[in-house]
């Protein structure tokens, strides 16, 4: 079946794309207004886009009434935020922070999150997150009245000691972090426990062994 995406309503485009492009990692974003009001919210239009500069991107949709979400407004004001990754143990707390609370509500307090000061940006990071990335905004792209993209540089990474296998070689025990990911529908998530390994092909091996 074909779906003529540009001809469809945005809500239907969302259903097709967000249900197919899965699993998506979740950025649990902590941010702060210029006046210091704290905020936490999950964003699964999120990924890592390359190491030089260390780039992450977030996709933020406006609220149904057209106003900016608090994370968007805070990042626009300050240019800073922290991406905290979400482990299974934090799933309920993460879910609570997606609540459609008014801007003056601090979801960090609401969800009883333990936070500590970041090193290079003003918003705090979440202590229970297996990894947190302090970010500075590089570009904010307004794609429409309904959608913005934040392109940001990671200026400091924190990985909980328990998951650092070899500090010198920068090896991390990804499986042990038990990260969750967003799948389809309103509330379906994936656990990250089922992996398999495949080595990358190397041309000289393949070319030297035609037919294999
Ligand atoms: C797992 C999860 C992922 C989400 N991903 C996004 C997203 O990528 N973009 C977005 O605009 N909203 C996303 N949301 C909805 C926001 O978290 C929600 O609108 C929240 O209230 C925004 O909070 P804020 O106004 O404090 O930033 C997601 C919600 C959940 C539970």
Short mmCIF file of N, CA, C and O and ligand atoms in Angstrom, two decimals, residues 26 39-46 59-63 68-72 94-95 97-101 107 182 189, ligand 1:
data_model
loop_
_atom_site.label_atom_id
_atom_site.label_comp_id
_atom_site.label_asym_id
_atom_site.label_seq_id
_atom_site.Cartn_x
_atom_site.Cartn_y
_atom_site.Cartn_z
N UNK A 26 15.21 7.82 23.40
CA UNK A 26 14.48 8.91 24.06
C UNK A 26 15.47 9.87 24.73
O UNK A 26 16.30 9.45 25.54
N UNK A 39 12.70 22.51 33.91
CA UNK A 39 11.77 21.72 33.11
C UNK A 39 12.41 20.38 32.73
O UNK A 39 13.62 20.32 32.51
N UNK A 40 11.57 19.35 32.66
CA UNK A 40 12.04 18.06 32.13
C UNK A 40 10.94 17.49 31.25
O UNK A 40 9.76 17.59 31.59
N UNK A 41 11.32 16.91 30.10
CA UNK A 41 10.33 16.30 29.20
C UNK A 41 11.04 15.34 28.25
O UNK A 41 12.20 15.57 27.88
N UNK A 42 10.34 14.25 27.86
CA UNK A 42 10.94 13.29 26.92
C UNK A 42 10.71 13.67 25.46
O UNK A 42 9.63 14.16 25.10
N UNK A 43 11.72 13.41 24.63
CA UNK A 43 11.64 13.67 23.18
C UNK A 43 12.27 12.50 22.43
O UNK A 43 13.45 12.22 22.61
N UNK A 44 11.47 11.85 21.59
CA UNK A 44 12.02 10.69 20.87
C UNK A 44 12.35 11.02 19.40
O UNK A 44 12.83 10.14 18.69
N UNK A 45 12.05 12.24 18.98
CA UNK A 45 12.61 12.67 17.70
C UNK A 45 14.00 13.17 18.04
O UNK A 45 14.24 14.38 18.24
N UNK A 46 14.91 12.22 18.15
CA UNK A 46 16.22 12.48 18.73
C UNK A 46 17.23 11.47 18.19
O UNK A 46 16.92 10.30 18.06
N UNK A 59 13.66 16.97 17.60
CA UNK A 59 12.51 17.49 16.85
C UNK A 59 11.39 17.83 17.82
O UNK A 59 10.93 16.97 18.58
N UNK A 60 10.99 19.09 17.82
CA UNK A 60 9.96 19.52 18.77
C UNK A 60 8.74 20.02 18.02
O UNK A 60 8.85 20.89 17.14
N UNK A 61 7.59 19.45 18.36
CA UNK A 61 6.33 19.91 17.75
C UNK A 61 5.69 20.94 18.66
O UNK A 61 5.82 20.84 19.89
N UNK A 62 5.01 21.91 18.06
CA UNK A 62 4.30 22.89 18.88
C UNK A 62 3.12 22.21 19.56
O UNK A 62 2.69 21.12 19.16
N UNK A 63 2.59 22.85 20.56
CA UNK A 63 1.37 22.34 21.22
C UNK A 63 0.19 22.50 20.27
O UNK A 63 0.26 23.31 19.32
N UNK A 68 4.76 27.26 21.80
CA UNK A 68 5.95 26.41 21.90
C UNK A 68 5.89 25.58 23.17
O UNK A 68 5.46 26.05 24.22
N UNK A 69 6.38 24.33 23.07
CA UNK A 69 6.54 23.54 24.29
C UNK A 69 7.58 24.21 25.17
O UNK A 69 8.43 24.98 24.68
N UNK A 70 7.53 23.91 26.46
CA UNK A 70 8.43 24.57 27.41
C UNK A 70 9.89 24.30 27.05
O UNK A 70 10.74 25.21 27.15
N UNK A 71 10.22 23.08 26.64
CA UNK A 71 11.61 22.76 26.30
C UNK A 71 12.07 23.66 25.15
O UNK A 71 13.18 24.20 25.17
N UNK A 72 11.21 23.79 24.15
CA UNK A 72 11.54 24.62 22.98
C UNK A 72 11.75 26.07 23.41
O UNK A 72 12.78 26.70 23.06
N UNK A 94 9.99 9.14 33.72
CA UNK A 94 10.07 9.80 32.41
C UNK A 94 8.66 10.06 31.87
O UNK A 94 8.35 11.16 31.40
N UNK A 95 7.78 9.06 32.01
CA UNK A 95 6.43 9.19 31.49
C UNK A 95 5.67 10.31 32.21
O UNK A 95 4.94 11.07 31.57
N UNK A 97 6.90 13.00 33.29
CA UNK A 97 7.37 14.33 32.86
C UNK A 97 6.84 14.74 31.49
O UNK A 97 7.09 15.86 31.05
N UNK A 98 6.09 13.85 30.80
CA UNK A 98 5.51 14.28 29.51
C UNK A 98 4.15 14.92 29.72
O UNK A 98 3.48 15.32 28.77
N UNK A 99 3.77 15.06 30.97
CA UNK A 99 2.46 15.64 31.32
C UNK A 99 2.32 17.06 30.74
O UNK A 99 3.31 17.79 30.65
N UNK A 100 1.12 17.40 30.33
CA UNK A 100 0.86 18.72 29.70
C UNK A 100 0.64 19.79 30.78
O UNK A 100 -0.38 20.48 30.79
N UNK A 101 1.64 19.92 31.65
CA UNK A 101 1.52 20.86 32.77
C UNK A 101 1.77 22.29 32.27
O UNK A 101 2.47 22.48 31.28
N UNK A 107 8.63 19.91 36.33
CA UNK A 107 8.42 18.46 36.28
C UNK A 107 9.52 17.71 37.03
O UNK A 107 9.35 16.54 37.37
N UNK A 182 11.28 4.33 22.24
CA UNK A 182 9.88 4.55 21.86
C UNK A 182 9.58 3.73 20.62
O UNK A 182 10.36 3.70 19.66
N UNK A 189 6.80 0.87 24.32
CA UNK A 189 8.25 1.05 24.47
C UNK A 189 8.95 -0.28 24.22
O UNK A 189 8.33 -1.34 24.31
C1 LIG B 1 8.48 8.89 25.06
C2 LIG B 1 7.97 10.20 24.59
C3 LIG B 1 8.57 10.81 23.49
C4 LIG B 1 8.13 12.06 23.04
N1 LIG B 1 8.75 12.61 21.97
C5 LIG B 1 8.38 13.85 21.55
C6 LIG B 1 9.06 14.46 20.46
O1 LIG B 1 10.01 13.92 19.89
N2 LIG B 1 8.66 15.71 20.08
C7 LIG B 1 7.65 16.37 20.72
O2 LIG B 1 7.33 17.50 20.35
N3 LIG B 1 6.98 15.80 21.75
C8 LIG B 1 7.34 14.57 22.19
N4 LIG B 1 6.71 13.99 23.26
C9 LIG B 1 5.67 14.75 23.97
C10 LIG B 1 6.29 15.74 24.95
O3 LIG B 1 7.10 15.07 25.91
C11 LIG B 1 5.14 16.46 25.70
O4 LIG B 1 4.45 17.28 24.77
C12 LIG B 1 5.61 17.28 26.86
O5 LIG B 1 4.48 17.75 27.58
C13 LIG B 1 6.47 18.46 26.46
O6 LIG B 1 6.90 19.07 27.63
P1 LIG B 1 7.49 20.53 27.72
O7 LIG B 1 6.38 21.48 27.27
O8 LIG B 1 7.76 20.64 29.20
O9 LIG B 1 8.70 20.60 26.87
C14 LIG B 1 7.08 12.72 23.72
C15 LIG B 1 6.45 12.10 24.81
C16 LIG B 1 6.90 10.86 25.24
C17 LIG B 1 6.23 10.21 26.41
#
